[in-house]
Amino acid sequence: VACTHRRYTSYVFYWPLAISEELRLHYQANNILPTIVLNNLTYLLLTMGKRGSVLSQFQNFDAYAKTLDDFRIKTYYGAALTILSTIIILTLLWSEFNDYRATEIKPELVVDKSRKEKLTININITFPKVPCYLLSVDVMDVAGETQNDLTHDIYKTRLDADGTPIHVEKATDIGDPTKDIVKIVNSTAPGGEAYCGSCYGGVVPESGCCNTCDEVREAYIQSGWSFNNPDAIEQCVREGWKEKVTEQSKEGCNVAGSVGVNKVAGNFHLAPGKSFQQNHIHVHDLQPFLSDGVHHDFTHEIHHLSFGPKVDGVVNPLDGVGGAVTKGHYMFQYFLKVVSTHFYFLNDTVIYTNQYSVTQFERDLTGKDHTHSHNHIGGLPGVFFNYEISPMLIINREESKSFTHFLTGVCAIVGGIFTVAGILDGFIYSAEKTFKKKVELGKHL
């Protein structure tokens, strides 16, 4: 007997009471196959029905329900808002893309644990009223190391009254004031190769002779004497030392180069006269500076001053700074705080340099020193740079923004602009409807 239903059909078999066992087995065997087929078909139909139900339920999670086109209202101000929003989004996306491509420097402050390092000081300073033969560059530090009248890696360029370089083709080493004066070698001096000049009572050098004017000056300085009468020195008269000095006395000087110092507190200065040590005191011979009959002052311009290698983006506070004065006895002092700085770039380049802060002080020395005295550094005219080393270290690491950050920014821009535009559009639409209703209500009244 078959019972038919809307979805499936079931079969019920009634066995005769008096049927034999063989016949019963025969009926069962003949109905096994159709039963299996019918059961598989029934399961498939039931499963399809359940799948359809699951998909219908899954659609309920759609947060972006669609409306029929017939129920959508498009307005002119809505189109204007859409165009304006698109322009704003494109502009902000371009800005976000440029920001994503750019790198940034993230600083980190740690304790400086470096030891026994050297510090390189780079300078470029112009003195329009001090000739090169009068300038001396000296370095002193708290460790007791002194470098007098530096000549290595320090260069000078003579300048005329207008500031134009006189020797453009080649800068001359700073050092002895008579470097630019023609020196007479022993072969052309009186007595030829056997000539041995007198040191006029000064400290005799290792060679045992003072054959040049500069050697006589050095002997005087080592004895602590002022070199104030070159006309009485045979070597100076022969070399025309006084005439050369007079010729250059109205010139200016540009000092440029680098100085290697210990990484401890100290100072370097540019001051007049030959410098030397006397009884462990740093002194300068100011006689040529004060007695040449020409006014000199330490008006100056600092074109560049840095500690260590140059790094793009690092600002040196003293670059372009200067001082003006009309008095000869005048001291300029700059107090610098130097901080070690390391830069780690994305291309694996590492630069070890330094940054500094600065304060300035200046004072008039008039009346505090005698014209024939050797002045101590505290009362010496010139430009002084006193530096201290900070115990801290700044580590700057170059970093780029991640793509996740860029993607988040893009989503925020697009979503934010369209959300605000939608709110504004809804507000305008509601206001328009309210206004129209009031107008229609007024007409009916």
Short mmCIF file of C-alpha atoms in Angstrom, two decimals:
data_model
loop_
_atom_site.label_atom_id
_atom_site.label_comp_id
_atom_site.label_asym_id
_atom_site.label_seq_id
_atom_site.Cartn_x
_atom_site.Cartn_y
_atom_site.Cartn_z
CA VAL A 1 0.00 0.00 0.00
CA ALA A 2 1.43 3.39 -0.93
CA CYS A 3 0.79 6.62 0.97
CA THR A 4 1.58 9.78 -1.01
CA HIS A 5 2.61 13.03 0.72
CA ARG A 6 3.54 16.49 -0.63
CA ARG A 7 7.26 15.94 -0.18
CA TYR A 8 7.74 12.20 -0.20
CA THR A 9 6.01 8.85 -0.64
CA SER A 10 6.16 6.04 1.92
CA TYR A 11 5.53 2.41 1.20
CA VAL A 12 4.05 -0.06 3.67
CA PHE A 13 4.16 -3.75 2.95
CA TYR A 14 1.67 -6.19 4.49
CA TRP A 15 2.85 -9.72 4.72
CA PRO A 16 0.34 -12.61 4.48
CA LEU A 17 -0.02 -14.58 7.69
CA ALA A 18 0.38 -17.92 6.02
CA ILE A 19 3.30 -17.01 3.76
CA SER A 20 6.27 -19.27 3.69
CA GLU A 21 9.70 -18.18 4.89
CA GLU A 22 11.19 -18.46 1.39
CA LEU A 23 8.50 -16.27 -0.10
CA ARG A 24 8.98 -13.65 2.62
CA LEU A 25 12.69 -13.45 1.94
CA HIS A 26 11.97 -13.13 -1.76
CA TYR A 27 9.73 -10.11 -1.19
CA GLN A 28 12.28 -8.46 1.07
CA ALA A 29 15.09 -8.92 -1.42
CA ASN A 30 13.07 -7.46 -4.26
CA ASN A 31 12.23 -4.32 -2.26
CA ILE A 32 15.67 -3.48 -0.78
CA LEU A 33 16.91 -1.50 -3.83
CA PRO A 34 13.82 0.73 -4.30
CA THR A 35 13.79 1.43 -0.56
CA ILE A 36 17.44 2.65 -0.64
CA VAL A 37 16.80 4.84 -3.69
CA LEU A 38 13.69 6.32 -2.14
CA ASN A 39 15.49 7.04 1.14
CA ASN A 40 18.39 8.85 -0.64
CA LEU A 41 15.97 10.97 -2.64
CA THR A 42 14.02 11.84 0.50
CA TYR A 43 17.28 12.92 2.29
CA LEU A 44 18.35 15.07 -0.64
CA LEU A 45 15.02 16.86 -0.76
CA LEU A 46 15.04 17.45 2.98
CA THR A 47 18.63 18.73 2.89
CA MET A 48 17.88 21.18 0.07
CA GLY A 49 14.97 22.50 2.06
CA LYS A 50 17.18 23.02 5.08
CA ARG A 51 19.90 24.73 3.00
CA GLY A 52 17.38 27.15 1.63
CA SER A 53 16.33 27.96 5.16
CA VAL A 54 19.96 28.54 6.28
CA LEU A 55 20.65 30.91 3.36
CA SER A 56 17.50 32.82 4.17
CA GLN A 57 18.60 33.21 7.77
CA PHE A 58 22.14 34.22 6.71
CA GLN A 59 20.71 37.09 4.66
CA ASN A 60 19.42 38.61 7.88
CA PHE A 61 23.04 39.57 8.75
CA ASP A 62 23.23 41.97 5.77
CA ALA A 63 23.95 45.43 7.26
CA TYR A 64 23.65 47.08 3.87
CA ALA A 65 20.01 46.44 2.99
CA LYS A 66 19.14 47.39 -0.57
CA THR A 67 16.15 49.46 -1.57
CA LEU A 68 14.30 49.35 -4.83
CA ASP A 69 15.26 51.94 -7.40
CA ASP A 70 11.65 53.11 -7.48
CA PHE A 71 11.95 54.25 -3.86
CA ARG A 72 15.21 56.21 -4.28
CA ILE A 73 15.02 60.00 -4.47
CA LYS A 74 17.90 61.86 -6.13
CA THR A 75 18.38 65.61 -5.60
CA TYR A 76 20.61 68.34 -6.98
CA TYR A 77 22.20 69.12 -3.64
CA GLY A 78 22.81 65.40 -3.15
CA ALA A 79 24.74 65.32 -6.42
CA ALA A 80 26.70 68.42 -5.38
CA LEU A 81 27.57 66.83 -2.04
CA THR A 82 28.70 63.65 -3.81
CA ILE A 83 31.02 65.55 -6.16
CA LEU A 84 32.40 67.68 -3.32
CA SER A 85 32.94 64.59 -1.15
CA THR A 86 34.77 62.83 -3.98
CA ILE A 87 37.11 65.79 -4.48
CA ILE A 88 37.85 65.99 -0.75
CA ILE A 89 38.45 62.24 -0.56
CA LEU A 90 40.87 62.27 -3.51
CA THR A 91 42.77 65.22 -2.02
CA LEU A 92 43.07 63.59 1.39
CA LEU A 93 44.02 60.25 -0.13
CA TRP A 94 46.86 61.89 -2.05
CA SER A 95 48.05 63.55 1.15
CA GLU A 96 47.81 60.24 3.01
CA PHE A 97 49.80 58.50 0.27
CA ASN A 98 52.58 61.10 0.43
CA ASP A 99 52.65 60.76 4.20
CA TYR A 100 52.90 56.98 3.83
CA ARG A 101 55.89 57.30 1.49
CA ALA A 102 57.69 59.78 3.77
CA THR A 103 59.94 58.68 6.61
CA GLU A 104 60.14 60.09 10.10
CA ILE A 105 62.90 60.34 12.68
CA LYS A 106 62.11 59.00 16.13
CA PRO A 107 64.51 60.18 18.87
CA GLU A 108 65.59 58.20 21.89
CA LEU A 109 67.55 59.53 24.87
CA VAL A 110 70.07 57.24 26.60
CA VAL A 111 73.22 57.59 28.70
CA ASP A 112 76.39 58.09 26.66
CA LYS A 113 78.74 55.23 27.55
CA SER A 114 81.45 56.00 25.00
CA ARG A 115 85.03 56.38 26.22
CA LYS A 116 88.27 57.79 24.83
CA GLU A 117 86.61 59.27 21.77
CA LYS A 118 87.83 62.25 19.80
CA LEU A 119 85.67 65.18 18.81
CA THR A 120 86.04 66.98 15.49
CA ILE A 121 85.25 70.69 15.46
CA ASN A 122 84.55 72.25 12.05
CA ILE A 123 84.86 76.03 11.75
CA ASN A 124 84.54 78.71 9.09
CA ILE A 125 84.83 82.24 10.50
CA THR A 126 85.63 85.58 8.88
CA PHE A 127 87.40 88.49 10.61
CA PRO A 128 87.27 91.60 8.41
CA LYS A 129 89.53 93.71 10.68
CA VAL A 130 92.22 91.25 11.75
CA PRO A 131 94.95 90.15 9.29
CA CYS A 132 95.85 86.49 9.02
CA TYR A 133 99.39 86.88 10.34
CA LEU A 134 97.99 88.09 13.68
CA LEU A 135 95.45 85.32 14.24
CA SER A 136 96.21 82.26 16.32
CA VAL A 137 93.95 79.23 16.84
CA ASP A 138 94.42 77.45 20.18
CA VAL A 139 92.71 74.59 22.00
CA MET A 140 92.71 73.80 25.73
CA ASP A 141 90.78 71.20 27.72
CA VAL A 142 90.26 70.18 31.34
CA ALA A 143 92.50 67.14 30.84
CA GLY A 144 95.45 69.52 30.56
CA GLU A 145 96.07 69.09 26.84
CA THR A 146 96.91 72.31 24.98
CA GLN A 147 97.30 72.87 21.26
CA ASN A 148 98.94 76.22 20.54
CA ASP A 149 98.86 78.08 17.25
CA LEU A 150 97.32 75.21 15.27
CA THR A 151 98.50 74.68 11.71
CA HIS A 152 97.25 71.17 10.85
CA ASP A 153 93.93 71.12 8.91
CA ILE A 154 93.40 74.82 9.67
CA TYR A 155 93.61 77.20 6.72
CA LYS A 156 93.46 80.93 6.26
CA THR A 157 92.54 83.11 3.32
CA ARG A 158 93.65 86.72 3.19
CA LEU A 159 90.86 89.21 2.48
CA ASP A 160 91.08 92.74 1.17
CA ALA A 161 89.16 95.67 2.66
CA ASP A 162 86.03 94.66 0.72
CA GLY A 163 86.15 91.08 1.95
CA THR A 164 87.34 89.67 -1.38
CA PRO A 165 89.84 86.79 -1.11
CA ILE A 166 93.32 87.84 -2.17
CA HIS A 167 94.62 84.31 -2.77
CA VAL A 168 91.56 82.65 -4.30
CA GLU A 169 93.51 79.86 -5.94
CA LYS A 170 94.94 78.51 -2.70
CA ALA A 171 94.32 79.02 1.01
CA THR A 172 97.44 79.23 3.14
CA ASP A 173 98.06 77.32 6.35
CA ILE A 174 97.58 79.35 9.48
CA GLY A 175 100.51 79.18 11.79
CA ASP A 176 103.54 81.37 11.99
CA PRO A 177 102.70 85.01 11.27
CA THR A 178 105.47 85.15 8.69
CA LYS A 179 104.23 82.30 6.48
CA ASP A 180 103.40 84.79 3.74
CA ILE A 181 106.75 86.52 4.05
CA VAL A 182 109.55 85.36 1.80
CA LYS A 183 112.09 83.45 3.85
CA ILE A 184 115.75 83.46 2.95
CA VAL A 185 117.28 80.01 3.05
CA ASN A 186 120.74 79.39 4.38
CA SER A 187 122.29 79.16 0.92
CA THR A 188 121.49 82.80 0.14
CA ALA A 189 122.17 84.19 3.63
CA PRO A 190 125.46 85.86 4.55
CA GLY A 191 128.07 83.16 4.88
CA GLY A 192 126.19 80.70 2.64
CA GLU A 193 125.65 77.20 3.99
CA ALA A 194 127.81 77.96 7.02
CA TYR A 195 125.56 80.81 8.14
CA CYS A 196 124.19 80.53 11.69
CA GLY A 197 122.05 83.44 12.77
CA SER A 198 121.92 84.81 16.27
CA CYS A 199 118.89 84.31 18.52
CA TYR A 200 119.59 87.63 20.27
CA GLY A 201 119.47 86.17 23.75
CA GLY A 202 116.35 84.11 23.22
CA VAL A 203 115.92 80.37 23.72
CA VAL A 204 118.07 78.65 21.11
CA PRO A 205 116.21 76.02 19.03
CA GLU A 206 117.47 72.46 18.52
CA SER A 207 119.26 73.48 15.34
CA GLY A 208 121.38 75.89 17.39
CA CYS A 209 120.71 78.80 15.02
CA CYS A 210 118.01 81.37 14.31
CA ASN A 211 118.39 81.85 10.57
CA THR A 212 115.01 83.48 9.92
CA CYS A 213 113.01 86.27 11.48
CA ASP A 214 110.36 83.80 12.53
CA GLU A 215 112.92 81.68 14.38
CA VAL A 216 114.09 84.77 16.25
CA ARG A 217 110.48 85.59 17.17
CA GLU A 218 109.98 82.02 18.40
CA ALA A 219 113.13 82.30 20.53
CA TYR A 220 111.82 85.54 22.05
CA ILE A 221 108.42 84.02 22.76
CA GLN A 222 109.97 80.97 24.44
CA SER A 223 111.87 83.38 26.67
CA GLY A 224 108.70 85.30 27.49
CA TRP A 225 109.84 88.44 25.72
CA SER A 226 107.79 90.71 23.48
CA PHE A 227 108.94 90.95 19.90
CA ASN A 228 108.58 94.73 19.53
CA ASN A 229 111.65 95.84 17.56
CA PRO A 230 112.08 93.86 14.33
CA ASP A 231 114.28 96.64 12.88
CA ALA A 232 117.02 95.56 15.28
CA ILE A 233 116.94 91.96 14.08
CA GLU A 234 119.23 91.32 11.12
CA GLN A 235 117.15 88.40 9.83
CA CYS A 236 113.93 90.46 9.89
CA VAL A 237 115.53 93.39 8.08
CA ARG A 238 116.93 91.07 5.41
CA GLU A 239 113.52 89.42 4.83
CA GLY A 240 111.61 92.69 4.78
CA TRP A 241 109.42 91.41 7.62
CA LYS A 242 108.23 94.85 8.72
CA GLU A 243 107.30 95.92 5.19
CA LYS A 244 105.32 92.72 4.63
CA VAL A 245 103.48 93.12 7.91
CA THR A 246 102.67 96.75 7.11
CA GLU A 247 101.32 95.71 3.72
CA GLN A 248 98.97 93.15 5.27
CA SER A 249 97.98 95.10 8.39
CA LYS A 250 94.73 96.42 6.88
CA GLU A 251 93.56 93.09 5.55
CA GLY A 252 90.99 90.68 6.93
CA CYS A 253 91.12 86.92 7.30
CA ASN A 254 88.92 83.89 6.83
CA VAL A 255 89.70 80.90 9.03
CA ALA A 256 88.38 77.50 7.98
CA GLY A 257 89.16 73.89 8.74
CA SER A 258 88.76 71.28 11.45
CA VAL A 259 90.27 70.62 14.86
CA GLY A 260 90.49 67.27 16.64
CA VAL A 261 90.03 67.50 20.42
CA ASN A 262 89.44 65.17 23.34
CA LYS A 263 85.81 64.47 24.20
CA VAL A 264 86.02 66.44 27.44
CA ALA A 265 85.14 69.99 28.43
CA GLY A 266 87.44 72.65 27.03
CA ASN A 267 87.65 75.70 24.82
CA PHE A 268 89.11 76.81 21.54
CA HIS A 269 89.69 80.42 20.68
CA LEU A 270 90.87 82.71 17.92
CA ALA A 271 92.98 85.46 19.42
CA PRO A 272 95.74 87.85 18.32
CA GLY A 273 99.44 87.18 18.63
CA LYS A 274 101.67 84.18 18.91
CA SER A 275 100.55 81.79 21.67
CA PHE A 276 102.76 79.72 23.95
CA GLN A 277 102.95 78.20 27.43
CA GLN A 278 104.86 79.98 30.18
CA ASN A 279 104.97 78.45 33.65
CA HIS A 280 101.95 76.32 32.72
CA ILE A 281 100.01 79.45 31.77
CA HIS A 282 98.63 80.05 28.30
CA VAL A 283 99.77 83.47 27.05
CA HIS A 284 99.75 85.47 23.82
CA ASP A 285 102.24 88.00 22.51
CA LEU A 286 100.03 91.01 21.81
CA GLN A 287 102.81 93.39 20.82
CA PRO A 288 102.22 93.12 17.03
CA PHE A 289 98.47 93.48 17.56
CA LEU A 290 98.76 96.66 19.62
CA SER A 291 101.75 98.46 18.14
CA ASP A 292 101.38 98.28 14.36
CA GLY A 293 99.57 101.63 14.20
CA VAL A 294 96.43 100.14 12.62
CA HIS A 295 93.07 99.68 14.33
CA HIS A 296 92.07 96.03 14.71
CA ASP A 297 88.89 94.64 16.22
CA PHE A 298 87.22 91.25 16.45
CA THR A 299 84.12 91.92 14.45
CA HIS A 300 83.36 88.50 13.03
CA GLU A 301 80.88 86.33 11.19
CA ILE A 302 80.52 82.61 11.88
CA HIS A 303 79.66 80.96 8.58
CA HIS A 304 79.74 77.47 10.03
CA LEU A 305 80.50 75.77 13.31
CA SER A 306 79.70 72.13 13.97
CA PHE A 307 80.90 69.12 15.94
CA GLY A 308 81.31 66.01 13.84
CA PRO A 309 80.04 65.05 10.36
CA LYS A 310 77.33 67.04 8.63
CA VAL A 311 73.81 65.56 8.63
CA ASP A 312 70.94 66.94 6.55
CA GLY A 313 68.26 68.41 8.76
CA VAL A 314 70.54 69.12 11.73
CA VAL A 315 70.63 72.84 12.51
CA ASN A 316 73.80 74.41 13.90
CA PRO A 317 72.74 77.38 16.07
CA LEU A 318 75.85 79.45 15.36
CA ASP A 319 75.72 79.22 11.56
CA GLY A 320 75.26 82.76 10.26
CA VAL A 321 75.77 84.36 13.68
CA GLY A 322 78.25 87.19 14.14
CA GLY A 323 79.37 90.00 16.37
CA ALA A 324 80.23 93.62 15.61
CA VAL A 325 82.45 95.87 17.70
CA THR A 326 84.62 98.95 17.19
CA LYS A 327 86.95 98.51 20.17
CA GLY A 328 90.12 96.49 19.87
CA HIS A 329 90.12 95.20 23.45
CA TYR A 330 86.92 93.21 23.29
CA MET A 331 86.09 89.60 24.08
CA PHE A 332 83.31 87.48 22.57
CA GLN A 333 82.43 84.29 24.41
CA TYR A 334 80.16 81.46 23.29
CA PHE A 335 79.18 78.74 25.77
CA LEU A 336 78.19 75.52 24.06
CA LYS A 337 76.53 72.36 25.40
CA VAL A 338 77.46 69.48 23.10
CA VAL A 339 75.26 66.36 22.93
CA SER A 340 76.37 63.22 21.09
CA THR A 341 73.88 62.19 18.41
CA HIS A 342 73.65 58.96 16.41
CA PHE A 343 71.57 58.60 13.25
CA TYR A 344 70.38 55.18 12.05
CA PHE A 345 68.89 55.30 8.55
CA LEU A 346 66.74 52.75 6.71
CA ASN A 347 69.54 51.99 4.23
CA ASP A 348 71.68 50.74 7.16
CA THR A 349 73.80 53.90 7.16
CA VAL A 350 74.94 55.04 10.61
CA ILE A 351 76.30 58.55 11.28
CA TYR A 352 77.89 59.54 14.58
CA THR A 353 77.75 63.30 15.04
CA ASN A 354 76.89 65.93 17.66
CA GLN A 355 74.39 68.68 18.27
CA TYR A 356 74.81 71.69 20.52
CA SER A 357 73.02 74.55 22.18
CA VAL A 358 74.68 77.90 22.79
CA THR A 359 74.54 81.06 24.88
CA GLN A 360 76.55 84.19 24.15
CA PHE A 361 78.42 86.67 26.34
CA GLU A 362 80.67 89.59 25.47
CA ARG A 363 82.62 92.15 27.47
CA ASP A 364 84.82 95.18 27.05
CA LEU A 365 88.41 94.77 28.24
CA THR A 366 89.39 98.42 27.98
CA GLY A 367 91.52 99.61 30.89
CA LYS A 368 92.03 96.13 32.29
CA ASP A 369 95.28 95.23 30.56
CA HIS A 370 98.53 97.01 29.96
CA THR A 371 99.67 97.33 26.36
CA HIS A 372 103.06 95.71 27.09
CA SER A 373 101.79 92.85 29.24
CA HIS A 374 101.13 89.25 28.31
CA ASN A 375 97.45 88.82 28.96
CA HIS A 376 95.95 85.77 30.59
CA ILE A 377 93.12 84.08 28.73
CA GLY A 378 90.54 85.71 30.99
CA GLY A 379 91.43 89.16 29.66
CA LEU A 380 92.49 88.36 26.15
CA PRO A 381 90.69 89.97 23.20
CA GLY A 382 89.32 87.55 20.66
CA VAL A 383 86.54 85.04 20.09
CA PHE A 384 86.25 82.15 22.56
CA PHE A 385 84.18 78.99 22.32
CA ASN A 386 83.78 77.19 25.66
CA TYR A 387 82.19 73.77 25.25
CA GLU A 388 80.91 71.13 27.67
CA ILE A 389 80.08 67.51 26.83
CA SER A 390 76.67 66.23 27.87
CA PRO A 391 76.52 62.77 29.52
CA MET A 392 73.44 61.93 27.46
CA LEU A 393 73.23 60.45 23.97
CA ILE A 394 70.46 61.05 21.43
CA ILE A 395 69.68 58.15 19.09
CA ASN A 396 67.64 59.10 16.03
CA ARG A 397 66.15 56.21 14.06
CA GLU A 398 64.63 56.67 10.63
CA GLU A 399 61.36 54.76 10.35
CA SER A 400 58.71 54.35 7.66
CA LYS A 401 54.97 53.93 8.17
CA SER A 402 53.47 50.47 7.78
CA PHE A 403 50.99 49.58 5.05
CA THR A 404 48.43 48.76 7.75
CA HIS A 405 48.69 52.34 8.97
CA PHE A 406 48.16 53.59 5.42
CA LEU A 407 45.16 51.29 4.88
CA THR A 408 43.60 52.41 8.15
CA GLY A 409 44.00 56.03 7.12
CA VAL A 410 42.38 55.38 3.74
CA CYS A 411 39.37 53.67 5.33
CA ALA A 412 39.01 56.47 7.87
CA ILE A 413 39.07 59.13 5.16
CA VAL A 414 36.58 57.43 2.83
CA GLY A 415 34.22 56.33 5.58
CA GLY A 416 34.40 59.59 7.48
CA ILE A 417 33.76 61.83 4.49
CA PHE A 418 30.84 59.78 3.19
CA THR A 419 29.32 59.53 6.67
CA VAL A 420 29.48 63.27 7.22
CA ALA A 421 28.16 63.88 3.71
CA GLY A 422 25.26 61.47 4.36
CA ILE A 423 24.37 63.22 7.61
CA LEU A 424 24.49 66.60 5.90
CA ASP A 425 22.41 65.34 2.98
CA GLY A 426 19.78 63.92 5.34
CA PHE A 427 19.62 67.16 7.27
CA ILE A 428 19.14 69.21 4.11
CA TYR A 429 16.52 66.79 2.81
CA SER A 430 14.56 66.90 6.09
CA ALA A 431 14.75 70.67 6.20
CA GLU A 432 13.52 70.90 2.63
CA LYS A 433 10.54 68.61 3.34
CA THR A 434 9.64 70.57 6.47
CA PHE A 435 9.82 73.83 4.58
CA LYS A 436 7.61 72.51 1.76
CA LYS A 437 5.02 71.24 4.23
CA LYS A 438 4.86 74.63 5.90
CA VAL A 439 4.48 76.33 2.54
CA GLU A 440 1.65 73.98 1.53
CA LEU A 441 -0.02 74.42 4.90
CA GLY A 442 0.14 78.18 4.47
CA LYS A 443 -1.51 77.94 1.06
CA HIS A 444 -4.39 75.88 2.44
CA LEU A 445 -4.96 78.38 5.21
#
